[in-house]
Amino acid sequence: MNEFEFIRRLRDQVRSRKTSSRLIEGIGDDATVISQVAGRDAVISTDLLVEGVDFYREATPPRLLGHKALAVSLSDIAAMGARPLWSLVSIGLPSGMWNQSFTDEFFGGYLALADQYRVTLAGGDVSETKDGIVIDSIVVGEVATGAAIARSGAHAGDQIYVTGTLGGAAAGLKLIEMGARLSQESGVRSKESGPRVLTSGLAHDDHKPSETAAIESLLLRQLCPSPRIGWGIVLGEERLASAMIDISDGLSSDLAHLCRESSVGALIQSDALPLDQNVVKLCGRRALDPLALALHGGEDFELLFTVRSEKVERLPKRVDGIETSRIGEITNESKVIRIAEKNHIWDLQPQGFQHFKGQV
Amino acid sequence: MNEFEFIRRLRDQVRSRKTSSRLIEGIGDDATVISQVAGRDAVISTDLLVEGVDFYREATPPRLLGHKALAVSLSDIAAMGARPLWSLVSIGLPSGMWNQSFTDEFFGGYLALADQYRVTLAGGDVSETKDGIVIDSIVVGEVATGAAIARSGAHAGDQIYVTGTLGGAAAGLKLIEMGARLSQESGVRSKESGPRVLTSGLAHDDHKPSETAAIESLLLRQLCPSPRIGWGIVLGEERLASAMIDISDGLSSDLAHLCRESSVGALIQSDALPLDQNVVKLCGRRALDPLALALHGGEDFELLFTVRSEKVERLPKRVDGIETSRIGEITNESKVIRIAEKNHIWDLQPQGFQHFKGQV
């Protein structure tokens, strides 16, 4: 299969799907063309995933890699309060990997997630690499004019919220580094059957069925993240959040970004943090610290946002089955982030990033 | 320098420039936000550049790499007849390269070209890599609604044109592979002084000053391409072209793409091809075949376009000092491309791509 055959196959796959009339040129031309409409802002995110840094090939089924490549960039769109609509993907693979088995799986996972949120793959680029997979994932979304939620809008007194639970993805990464793996079948996830997961590789380790289920869940938190699209859209459309960021580096780091951009500080309540219960379940038997992972672990792709006090009661209880937790309050001490734990208050230092990586 | 310091430095550099009021959020948030306007289509291109495949680090001064990274994606925007306005860049570098000397040079070259066309760097992503540089270059442009020039609009009888000259970039690549290098100073190009170039590395080779100048020019065709932005805008605004593509794979390949998408064929006149005169000058002494390089050599980033006969006389003579050449005519023999040379007509097979690479 050469690149032109590959692109034609991909175009055929995409053309068989429903698409918006606003997409004028999709896959197969020099660039993507989308008609603009007055009264809306375009929101564009890009996320670079590099093998060996952002994922391990041997631990990541191609189908889940395709899912994750799109999910991380969808999460950035959600973090702006926007609705995702179109995507582009630039993908570089070593020569031996341009075969149908890898690319069909990769784009199978990618397009299944795209379909779920009615996102249309509308362009991109392909290249060979000398070694190693590299993916740049681009998503284009929209909000009503002026409704995008920046990191810079938080004020003292705003309440701090986070969706879902924290620490699971980082625990999943630790388990992968300890040798845990999804079974081969988990790569062949279909809409009907849901993920089928078997852990393996945690040798000499006699664990109960409930532990196996917890390990599976944590591996999927890491390998198959769920972007909080529904929450992003609700917060953007209802103008409920004053500032927002997604948790990719870790709560302590991402809260520090938000506070720096807003020139504010924050006080977090330790016992309000929504710890991942699978991490709690495993923490006695493994070197997993639920609180440390919730504070500093990255890649949960939950939304961290602030809400003016008078708007708090308008927040929905849950969106798409995902609840939020109020974890603290914005203060006027610029860039000072503290955490209250029982009767003590500590300074919280950002520790969530482990390598050179960040949104430009 | 960590990633946050790097991003803040870059943001400060960009903020010191003039920017459009339509850019709502630029560098430093989860995504880029741009206000839309009715009556225009957004055009988005992405180009992945991989070290060892798309460029050789040892032959490419960082400043020219920054220039080329933006230029290739600007060329795609020009190929749609659009005006470039904003850009994003995802860049992955090995850990040792996140130093000011590399990134200042890279973004110096990138931003100098951006300034030339009033393009604003508006976002992106950074990551470490295990080894090797990878860059995904994204440009967002605009055309009037419906004015984007696709590859698919050519009809039998349309005249085929190409801007500038052909074969120079591929000759430059051959010279690099033979050992030719730009001098260090050429990386430190400033707007005022223009490129200063010295060749070296073509050992045991006693060449005249005029040959040195020709070699320099060809190296710059490869390392410092000039996207045909002015021509793209004119052809788009005046609706002069029925189909267009930029020459990245090579004339024979890119003409084949255009003909396939338009379900037409083409007849090219060999003696009408605008051969790069520096290649002609050197061809006696080196293994450079001007006609073969013009037909099959890639990366000239000239525009290849078709014009209805009745619009031919409306074509400008030159734009930004660049002329066009009429090189042939579209035929109704779908996908059959022929070349007339003296009294013979040959089938022209696409030969321009050497590795797995192409626009999605």
XYZ file of C-alpha atoms in Angstrom:
720
model
C 0.000 0.000 0.000
C 1.503 3.361 -0.964
C 0.460 6.684 0.511
C -2.050 7.471 -2.213
C -3.819 4.136 -1.817
C -3.818 4.693 1.932
C -5.321 8.168 1.601
C -7.981 6.958 -0.858
C -8.963 4.133 1.486
C -9.248 6.574 4.360
C -11.245 9.004 2.252
C -13.658 6.235 1.269
C -14.104 5.291 4.926
C -14.858 8.883 5.865
C -17.127 9.558 2.866
C -19.340 6.651 3.823
C -20.262 8.621 6.954
C -22.669 11.499 7.339
C -20.965 14.837 7.035
C -21.840 18.485 7.511
C -22.622 20.657 4.511
C -20.180 23.176 5.919
C -17.233 20.948 4.991
C -16.375 22.171 1.468
C -13.158 20.190 0.953
C -12.168 17.275 3.161
C -9.522 14.568 2.732
C -7.710 14.587 -0.605
C -6.874 18.189 -1.441
C -4.051 20.528 -0.431
C -6.028 21.784 2.555
C -9.340 21.482 4.366
C -12.039 24.055 3.552
C -14.841 24.851 6.009
C -17.504 27.511 5.598
C -17.615 30.108 8.349
C -20.713 31.452 10.045
C -21.173 34.775 11.770
C -21.779 34.729 15.503
C -19.408 31.861 16.241
C -15.741 31.555 17.079
C -13.595 28.745 15.698
C -11.548 26.846 18.297
C -8.480 24.907 17.125
C -6.432 22.530 19.262
C -3.350 20.515 18.407
C -1.656 17.746 20.388
C 1.580 16.018 19.507
C 1.949 12.383 20.622
C 5.442 10.896 20.416
C 6.251 7.218 20.862
C 8.355 6.499 23.925
C 7.383 9.830 25.505
C 3.594 10.004 25.334
C 2.928 6.299 24.861
C 4.685 2.947 24.718
C 3.988 1.026 21.517
C 4.198 -2.372 23.221
C 1.579 -1.395 25.801
C -0.815 0.417 23.466
C -3.072 -1.510 21.070
C -3.257 0.443 17.756
C -7.027 0.845 18.128
C -6.626 2.526 21.502
C -3.781 4.683 20.164
C -6.171 5.959 17.483
C -8.789 6.623 20.157
C -6.332 8.434 22.421
C -4.853 10.532 19.612
C -8.253 12.069 18.981
C -9.353 12.085 22.644
C -6.499 14.293 23.868
C -7.246 16.993 21.330
C -11.014 16.731 21.882
C -10.279 17.332 25.557
C -8.615 20.660 24.693
C -11.714 21.686 22.759
C -13.881 20.746 25.759
C -11.577 22.811 27.979
C -12.534 25.899 25.946
C -16.250 25.206 26.405
C -16.532 24.429 22.679
C -18.264 21.790 20.554
C -15.897 19.713 18.382
C -16.855 19.463 14.704
C -13.913 18.564 12.454
C -10.470 17.030 12.833
C -7.191 16.657 10.984
C -4.446 14.160 11.743
C -0.780 14.189 10.792
C 0.746 10.774 11.250
C 4.306 9.570 10.827
C 5.068 5.839 10.903
C 8.211 3.764 10.261
C 8.133 2.160 6.785
C 7.218 -1.302 8.095
C 4.074 -0.043 9.798
C 2.247 1.261 6.725
C 0.236 -1.915 6.517
C -3.477 -2.382 6.716
C -3.412 -4.182 10.045
C -1.951 -1.184 11.896
C -3.667 1.633 10.025
C -7.080 -0.072 9.945
C -6.913 -0.568 13.712
C -5.604 2.929 14.379
C -8.252 4.631 12.258
C -10.886 2.207 13.501
C -10.348 3.532 17.028
C -9.973 7.108 15.820
C -13.138 7.111 13.714
C -15.238 5.275 16.317
C -14.561 8.099 18.775
C -15.092 10.701 16.047
C -18.475 9.151 15.232
C -19.439 9.204 18.894
C -19.153 12.997 18.942
C -20.108 13.555 15.275
C -16.653 14.840 14.449
C -15.614 14.561 10.764
C -12.034 13.698 9.851
C -11.389 16.417 7.297
C -7.689 16.351 6.414
C -4.141 15.843 7.580
C -0.762 14.644 6.377
C 1.160 11.372 6.313
C 4.886 10.756 6.358
C 7.364 7.997 6.931
C 9.650 8.238 9.958
C 13.093 6.732 10.525
C 11.820 5.076 13.660
C 8.983 5.653 16.056
C 5.377 6.686 15.659
C 4.450 10.355 15.840
C 0.929 11.761 15.657
C -0.253 15.348 15.630
C -3.948 15.518 16.381
C -5.852 18.634 15.380
C -9.479 19.344 16.243
C -11.602 22.278 15.113
C -14.616 23.217 17.208
C -16.934 26.156 17.755
C -18.472 28.323 20.456
C -20.838 31.263 20.327
C -18.897 34.506 19.833
C -17.113 35.440 23.038
C -18.167 32.287 24.883
C -14.805 30.457 24.792
C -13.628 29.769 28.322
C -10.000 30.840 28.744
C -7.662 29.991 31.598
C -7.509 33.654 32.526
C -11.021 34.420 33.807
C -10.907 33.229 37.434
C -11.532 35.694 40.277
C -11.081 35.483 44.055
C -14.139 33.812 45.550
C -14.853 31.629 42.510
C -15.483 28.001 43.414
C -13.162 25.385 41.912
C -14.643 22.258 40.357
C -13.312 19.150 38.702
C -15.233 16.566 36.658
C -15.020 12.831 37.287
C -12.170 11.352 39.310
C -8.446 11.965 39.598
C -5.327 9.815 39.634
C -6.550 6.866 37.595
C -4.595 7.575 34.409
C -1.323 8.088 36.256
C -1.923 4.868 38.222
C -2.552 3.125 34.894
C 0.789 4.403 33.614
C 2.551 3.129 36.730
C 0.944 -0.277 36.260
C 2.099 -0.329 32.618
C 5.612 0.518 33.745
C 5.341 -2.354 36.248
C 4.481 -4.679 33.349
C 0.680 -4.741 33.212
C -0.801 -5.058 29.728
C -4.235 -5.175 28.165
C -4.979 -8.407 26.371
C -4.814 -8.438 22.578
C -8.602 -8.563 22.334
C -8.943 -5.209 24.027
C -7.548 -3.607 20.899
C -10.503 -4.935 18.918
C -13.124 -2.965 20.736
C -16.402 -2.656 18.944
C -19.281 -0.385 19.757
C -21.507 -3.331 20.524
C -19.309 -5.329 22.836
C -17.459 -2.646 24.782
C -13.850 -3.161 25.754
C -12.702 -6.671 26.541
C -9.705 -6.461 28.738
C -7.409 -8.971 30.325
C -4.390 -7.941 32.272
C -1.174 -9.792 31.984
C 2.452 -9.154 32.761
C 2.126 -8.480 36.472
C 4.007 -11.706 37.087
C 4.319 -13.486 40.451
C 1.337 -11.541 41.606
C -1.599 -13.413 42.987
C -4.470 -10.944 42.737
C -8.196 -11.330 43.335
C -10.790 -10.867 40.581
C -11.812 -7.496 42.012
C -8.189 -6.373 41.780
C -8.013 -7.548 38.193
C -11.044 -5.429 37.395
C -9.464 -2.418 39.121
C -6.222 -2.880 37.170
C -8.175 -3.143 33.924
C -10.059 0.068 34.675
C -6.866 1.941 35.448
C -5.135 0.711 32.304
C -8.118 1.973 30.314
C -8.015 5.340 32.102
C -4.476 5.677 30.751
C -4.915 4.082 27.322
C -8.485 4.996 26.443
C -9.318 8.369 28.000
C -12.826 9.846 27.805
C -12.792 13.538 26.923
C -15.485 15.483 28.806
C -17.177 16.802 25.669
C -20.641 17.022 27.188
C -19.459 19.047 30.171
C -17.435 21.349 27.909
C -20.455 22.107 25.751
C -22.773 22.722 28.722
C -20.288 25.001 30.501
C -19.670 26.945 27.278
C -23.270 27.257 26.131
C -24.611 28.184 29.563
C -21.622 30.443 30.292
C -21.245 28.799 33.683
C -17.445 28.700 34.039
C -15.199 31.733 34.528
C -12.010 29.826 33.677
C -11.222 26.278 32.549
C -8.339 23.940 31.677
C -8.180 20.199 31.109
C -6.045 18.076 33.391
C -3.273 16.772 31.200
C -0.177 17.612 33.256
C -1.812 16.940 36.643
C -4.091 18.903 38.982
C -1.278 20.760 40.779
C 0.335 21.833 37.487
C -2.839 22.651 35.623
C -4.306 24.592 38.545
C -1.017 26.536 38.642
C -1.416 27.369 34.930
C -4.969 28.573 35.502
C -3.958 30.651 38.543
C -0.971 32.198 36.746
C -3.078 33.188 33.744
C -5.810 34.601 36.019
C -3.350 36.266 38.463
C -5.061 34.561 41.384
C -4.320 31.837 43.936
C -6.271 28.831 45.176
C -7.073 26.908 48.324
C -7.868 23.244 47.753
C -9.625 20.976 50.269
C -7.773 17.682 50.361
C -10.776 15.640 51.470
C -12.891 17.019 48.634
C -10.645 15.587 45.924
C -12.457 12.872 43.924
C -9.910 10.067 44.301
C -10.134 7.283 41.776
C -11.658 4.416 43.768
C -9.698 1.818 41.817
C -6.481 3.452 42.965
C -7.790 3.443 46.538
C -8.638 -0.245 46.161
C -5.126 -1.140 45.007
C -3.101 1.214 47.165
C -2.609 -1.215 50.018
C -0.936 -3.805 47.809
C 1.021 -1.599 45.407
C 3.097 1.549 45.555
C 0.153 3.714 44.521
C -0.645 6.769 46.653
C -4.204 7.893 45.755
C -3.799 11.463 47.040
C -0.403 12.036 45.412
C -1.692 10.637 42.109
C -4.839 12.782 42.313
C -2.761 15.910 42.955
C 0.124 15.354 40.575
C -0.786 12.548 38.193
C -1.414 13.605 34.621
C -3.615 12.575 31.726
C -6.926 12.157 33.519
C -8.359 14.575 30.929
C -10.924 15.771 33.448
C -12.005 19.403 33.287
C -10.863 21.799 36.006
C -12.997 24.930 36.094
C -14.044 27.844 38.247
C -17.561 29.149 38.841
C -18.743 32.473 40.273
C -20.572 31.874 43.566
C -23.857 33.183 42.210
C -23.781 30.672 39.348
C -22.985 27.604 41.459
C -26.593 26.532 41.861
C -27.104 26.532 38.094
C -24.467 23.800 37.618
C -25.993 20.511 36.502
C -25.545 17.541 38.866
C -24.118 15.412 36.086
C -23.594 15.452 32.336
C -23.329 12.191 30.358
C -23.306 10.402 33.719
C -20.225 12.302 34.945
C -20.468 14.255 38.218
C -18.357 17.178 39.384
C -16.732 17.843 42.740
C -16.213 21.240 44.339
C -12.593 21.005 45.462
C -11.759 24.506 46.664
C -11.892 28.237 46.128
C -9.949 30.866 44.217
C -8.054 33.339 46.441
C -6.507 36.733 45.743
C -2.944 35.647 46.579
C -1.522 35.587 43.068
C 0.035 32.237 42.103
C -0.118 30.881 45.676
C -1.784 27.494 45.768
C -2.509 25.901 49.142
C -4.100 22.666 50.209
C -6.028 22.174 53.461
C -5.621 18.724 55.002
C -7.354 18.132 58.339
C -6.087 20.994 60.545
C -3.116 21.962 58.394
C -2.674 24.116 55.332
C 0.283 23.354 53.060
C 1.724 25.038 50.015
C 1.031 22.905 46.952
C 3.916 22.868 44.499
C 3.195 21.902 40.879
C 4.755 18.482 40.317
C 2.653 17.048 37.599
C 4.872 17.305 34.547
C 7.647 14.818 34.097
C 9.016 15.794 30.734
C 9.181 18.670 28.321
C 5.625 18.934 27.100
C 3.039 21.645 26.963
C 0.458 23.527 24.984
C 1.762 26.463 22.990
C 14.548 26.288 30.207
C 11.455 24.166 30.802
C 8.448 24.007 28.518
C 6.528 26.715 30.338
C 9.419 29.159 30.179
C 9.816 28.313 26.502
C 6.129 28.924 25.782
C 6.140 32.215 27.722
C 9.193 33.415 25.798
C 7.517 32.534 22.517
C 4.289 34.209 23.568
C 6.168 37.381 24.464
C 7.861 37.366 21.049
C 4.531 36.975 19.281
C 2.693 39.514 21.453
C 5.237 42.186 20.582
C 3.949 41.955 16.987
C 0.831 43.431 15.443
C -2.066 41.039 15.538
C -5.588 40.862 14.178
C -8.547 41.625 16.417
C -10.085 38.378 15.192
C -7.587 36.334 17.219
C -9.430 35.889 20.544
C -7.018 33.442 22.205
C -3.512 32.820 20.900
C -0.515 31.071 22.463
C -0.976 29.999 26.078
C -4.425 28.442 26.406
C -5.833 24.974 25.670
C -6.678 25.962 22.107
C -6.622 28.845 19.648
C -9.821 30.897 19.274
C -10.546 32.878 16.092
C -13.722 34.819 15.323
C -15.538 33.728 12.181
C -17.035 35.996 9.560
C -19.852 35.261 7.168
C -19.021 35.125 3.487
C -15.648 33.464 3.916
C -14.408 29.913 4.050
C -11.631 28.852 6.422
C -8.790 26.896 4.821
C -6.599 24.713 7.050
C -3.404 22.963 5.977
C -1.060 20.707 7.924
C 2.388 19.434 6.976
C 4.474 16.976 8.931
C 8.264 17.330 8.665
C 10.329 14.434 9.983
C 14.092 14.518 10.453
C 15.962 12.111 8.182
C 12.980 11.890 5.815
C 11.997 15.470 5.033
C 15.260 17.139 6.010
C 18.759 16.351 7.219
C 19.655 18.099 10.448
C 23.331 18.450 9.555
C 22.501 20.182 6.278
C 19.721 22.448 7.553
C 20.509 25.532 9.651
C 17.816 25.850 12.381
C 16.733 29.238 11.049
C 16.054 27.799 7.606
C 14.275 24.812 9.162
C 11.918 27.252 10.880
C 11.408 29.063 7.579
C 10.752 25.845 5.663
C 8.382 24.439 8.298
C 6.076 27.403 7.786
C 6.722 27.737 4.033
C 5.508 24.228 3.137
C 2.191 24.748 4.867
C 1.790 28.273 3.472
C 2.274 26.709 0.029
C -0.753 24.459 0.624
C -2.845 27.513 1.512
C -1.660 29.232 -1.689
C -2.608 26.081 -3.624
C -6.225 26.595 -2.510
C -6.217 30.201 -3.709
C -6.454 31.388 -0.106
C -4.823 34.113 1.994
C -2.890 32.813 5.035
C -3.738 34.490 8.348
C -2.827 32.362 11.368
C -0.584 29.413 12.152
C -0.003 26.759 14.787
C 3.109 24.647 15.204
C 3.604 21.343 16.993
C 7.260 20.683 17.592
C 9.031 17.676 19.082
C 12.734 17.893 19.915
C 15.181 15.563 21.673
C 15.853 16.696 25.259
C 19.272 18.193 24.470
C 17.852 20.546 21.863
C 15.488 22.533 24.087
C 18.053 25.276 24.375
C 17.781 28.874 23.368
C 20.303 28.629 20.563
C 18.214 26.132 18.600
C 14.734 27.386 19.422
C 15.635 31.080 18.984
C 17.048 30.344 15.537
C 14.161 28.076 14.551
C 11.479 30.553 15.599
C 13.544 33.437 14.246
C 13.263 31.925 10.778
C 9.653 30.887 11.315
C 8.481 34.285 12.558
C 10.426 36.253 9.922
C 8.493 34.422 7.199
C 5.247 34.784 9.174
C 5.826 38.535 9.423
C 6.461 38.745 5.683
C 2.920 37.516 4.992
C 1.300 38.974 8.157
C 0.617 35.517 9.535
C 0.201 35.321 13.331
C 1.530 32.317 15.243
C -1.537 31.498 17.321
C -0.911 28.189 19.065
C 0.586 24.723 18.923
C 2.102 22.046 21.105
C 5.576 21.071 22.257
C 6.938 17.684 23.226
C 10.193 15.920 23.822
C 11.179 13.119 21.452
C 13.453 10.126 22.044
C 15.530 11.169 19.062
C 14.982 13.253 15.990
C 13.165 16.482 15.292
C 9.532 16.394 14.196
C 7.441 19.405 13.249
C 3.782 19.624 12.297
C 3.051 22.937 10.664
C -0.542 24.150 10.546
C -1.743 27.239 8.716
C -5.240 28.726 8.713
C -6.234 30.943 5.811
C -9.357 32.290 4.158
C -11.071 32.679 0.802
C -14.391 34.197 -0.215
C -17.170 31.618 0.106
C -16.919 29.077 -2.682
C -13.691 30.530 -4.093
C -11.302 27.822 -2.842
C -9.543 26.184 -5.779
C -9.721 22.403 -5.495
C -7.749 19.833 -7.481
C -10.966 18.597 -9.019
C -12.102 21.489 -11.237
C -10.073 20.989 -14.437
C -11.853 20.399 -17.765
C -10.651 19.328 -21.193
C -9.330 22.344 -23.061
C -8.135 24.164 -19.926
C -4.606 25.500 -20.260
C -2.003 24.254 -17.762
C 0.286 26.746 -16.044
C 3.095 26.595 -13.552
C 4.652 29.461 -11.587
C 8.401 30.089 -11.427
C 10.874 27.384 -12.370
C 11.143 23.636 -11.856
C 13.824 21.228 -10.721
C 15.877 23.527 -8.517
C 14.820 22.112 -5.151
C 15.469 18.513 -6.207
C 18.869 19.537 -7.593
C 19.592 21.210 -4.261
C 18.740 17.968 -2.469
C 21.072 16.031 -4.777
C 23.860 18.512 -4.060
C 23.254 18.134 -0.308
C 23.448 14.370 -0.680
C 26.716 14.881 -2.585
C 28.046 16.830 0.390
C 27.288 20.486 -0.377
C 26.447 22.637 2.635
C 25.461 26.202 3.318
C 27.936 28.077 5.460
C 27.038 28.707 9.098
C 26.328 32.349 8.393
C 23.492 31.503 6.066
C 21.498 30.396 9.095
C 21.663 33.921 10.478
C 19.728 35.547 7.703
C 18.273 38.903 8.496
C 15.703 40.821 6.540
C 18.207 43.556 5.790
C 21.118 41.550 4.545
C 19.472 38.682 2.685
C 20.975 35.214 2.804
C 24.733 34.914 2.972
C 25.734 31.568 1.642
C 28.975 29.766 1.170
C 29.083 26.251 -0.120
C 31.477 23.710 1.206
C 31.736 19.972 1.240
C 31.922 19.399 -2.503
C 35.481 18.269 -2.026
C 38.078 17.865 -4.781
C 35.890 20.014 -6.920
C 37.389 22.995 -8.615
C 34.411 25.137 -9.535
C 34.134 28.646 -10.955
C 32.516 31.525 -9.029
C 29.433 31.352 -11.281
C 29.071 27.666 -10.391
C 29.374 28.485 -6.703
C 26.544 30.982 -7.082
C 24.439 28.386 -8.904
C 25.066 25.798 -6.188
C 24.127 28.335 -3.523
C 20.887 29.152 -5.304
C 19.947 25.490 -5.631
C 20.705 24.768 -1.972
C 18.414 27.652 -1.050
C 15.677 26.363 -3.372
C 15.761 23.175 -1.286
C 16.353 24.645 2.180
C 14.542 27.979 1.972
C 11.538 27.604 -0.358
C 9.379 30.607 -1.296
C 5.669 29.798 -1.151
C 3.747 31.492 -3.975
C 1.377 33.353 -1.665
C 0.819 36.314 -3.991
C -0.137 34.096 -6.916
C -2.448 32.025 -4.716
C -4.315 35.106 -3.530
C -4.654 36.572 -7.041
C -5.870 33.297 -8.564
C -8.359 32.827 -5.712
C -9.673 36.389 -5.554
C -9.997 36.771 -9.322
C -11.349 33.213 -9.720
C -8.908 32.631 -12.561
C -7.929 28.986 -11.941
C -10.235 25.996 -12.435
C -7.970 23.620 -10.473
C -4.719 23.983 -8.545
C -2.124 22.008 -6.578
C 1.319 22.919 -5.288
C 4.330 20.997 -6.537
C 5.602 19.140 -3.524
C 5.924 15.586 -4.890
C 7.053 16.646 -8.373
C 5.298 17.871 -11.530
C 4.534 14.386 -12.906
C 3.052 13.212 -9.593
C 1.182 16.371 -8.751
C -0.248 16.716 -12.248
C -1.397 13.094 -11.916
C -3.170 13.966 -8.642
C -4.908 16.913 -10.276
C -5.938 14.848 -13.310
C -7.217 11.970 -11.175
C -9.320 14.291 -9.019
C -10.671 16.077 -12.110
C -11.150 12.856 -14.152
C -9.175 14.351 -17.026
C -5.823 13.854 -18.748
C -3.076 16.232 -19.837
C -0.662 16.865 -22.675
C 2.525 18.660 -21.639
C 4.915 20.415 -24.034
C 8.438 19.482 -23.047
C 10.037 22.641 -24.420
C 7.601 24.832 -22.509
C 8.769 23.587 -19.112
C 10.483 26.371 -17.142
C 13.750 24.615 -16.335
C 15.741 26.009 -13.448
C 18.621 27.812 -15.158
C 21.028 26.994 -12.353
C 20.414 23.300 -12.979
C 21.022 23.872 -16.705
C 24.250 25.686 -15.842
C 25.550 22.805 -13.717
C 24.233 19.869 -15.719
C 27.326 19.483 -17.859
C 29.566 18.946 -14.866
C 27.323 17.003 -12.517
C 24.799 14.210 -12.732
C 21.902 16.654 -12.883
C 19.358 16.227 -15.693
C 17.350 19.472 -15.918
C 14.365 17.945 -17.717
C 14.109 14.899 -15.450
C 14.377 17.098 -12.357
C 11.741 19.493 -13.720
C 9.366 16.608 -14.429
C 9.903 14.462 -11.367
C 11.815 16.490 -8.757
C 9.804 17.516 -5.731
C 9.651 20.422 -3.309
C 9.793 23.311 -5.751
C 6.590 24.575 -4.092
C 5.533 26.211 -7.331
C 1.824 26.347 -8.137
C 0.447 24.127 -10.900
C -2.951 25.331 -12.101
C -5.406 25.162 -14.965
C -7.224 28.061 -16.618
C -10.272 28.059 -18.897
C -9.287 29.307 -22.373
C -11.540 32.351 -22.116
C -9.824 33.478 -18.916
C -6.257 33.088 -20.147
C -5.875 36.697 -21.200
C -6.879 37.904 -17.732
C -3.868 36.190 -16.134
C -1.340 38.709 -14.815
C 2.148 38.608 -16.379
C 3.801 38.309 -12.989
C 2.953 38.519 -9.291
C 5.628 39.470 -6.742
C 8.148 39.249 -9.564
C 7.273 35.612 -10.374
C 6.164 34.727 -13.904
C 4.115 31.753 -15.060
C 4.625 29.401 -17.980
C 1.904 27.745 -20.035
C 3.125 24.144 -20.192
C 0.260 22.234 -21.792
C -3.428 21.520 -22.013
C -5.993 19.376 -20.217
C -7.407 16.524 -22.340
C -10.469 14.350 -21.925
C -8.525 11.077 -21.655
C -9.038 10.414 -17.960
C -5.749 9.971 -16.021
C -3.644 9.762 -19.210
C -0.729 12.187 -19.073
C 1.433 12.625 -22.138
C 4.435 14.750 -22.949
C 5.282 16.097 -26.428
C 9.018 16.284 -27.142
C 10.029 17.440 -30.609
C 8.125 15.082 -32.920
C 7.295 12.440 -30.343
C 4.603 12.057 -27.740
C 5.359 9.884 -24.724
C 3.339 8.658 -21.785
C 4.464 10.443 -18.632
C 4.504 8.204 -15.580
C 4.391 9.819 -12.130
C 7.819 9.355 -10.547
C 8.078 12.216 -8.192
C 7.574 10.645 -4.791
C 10.388 8.713 -3.202
C 8.923 7.815 0.151
C 5.642 7.390 1.928
C 4.359 10.924 2.155
C 1.228 12.716 1.139
C -1.555 15.069 2.032
C -4.566 13.458 3.675
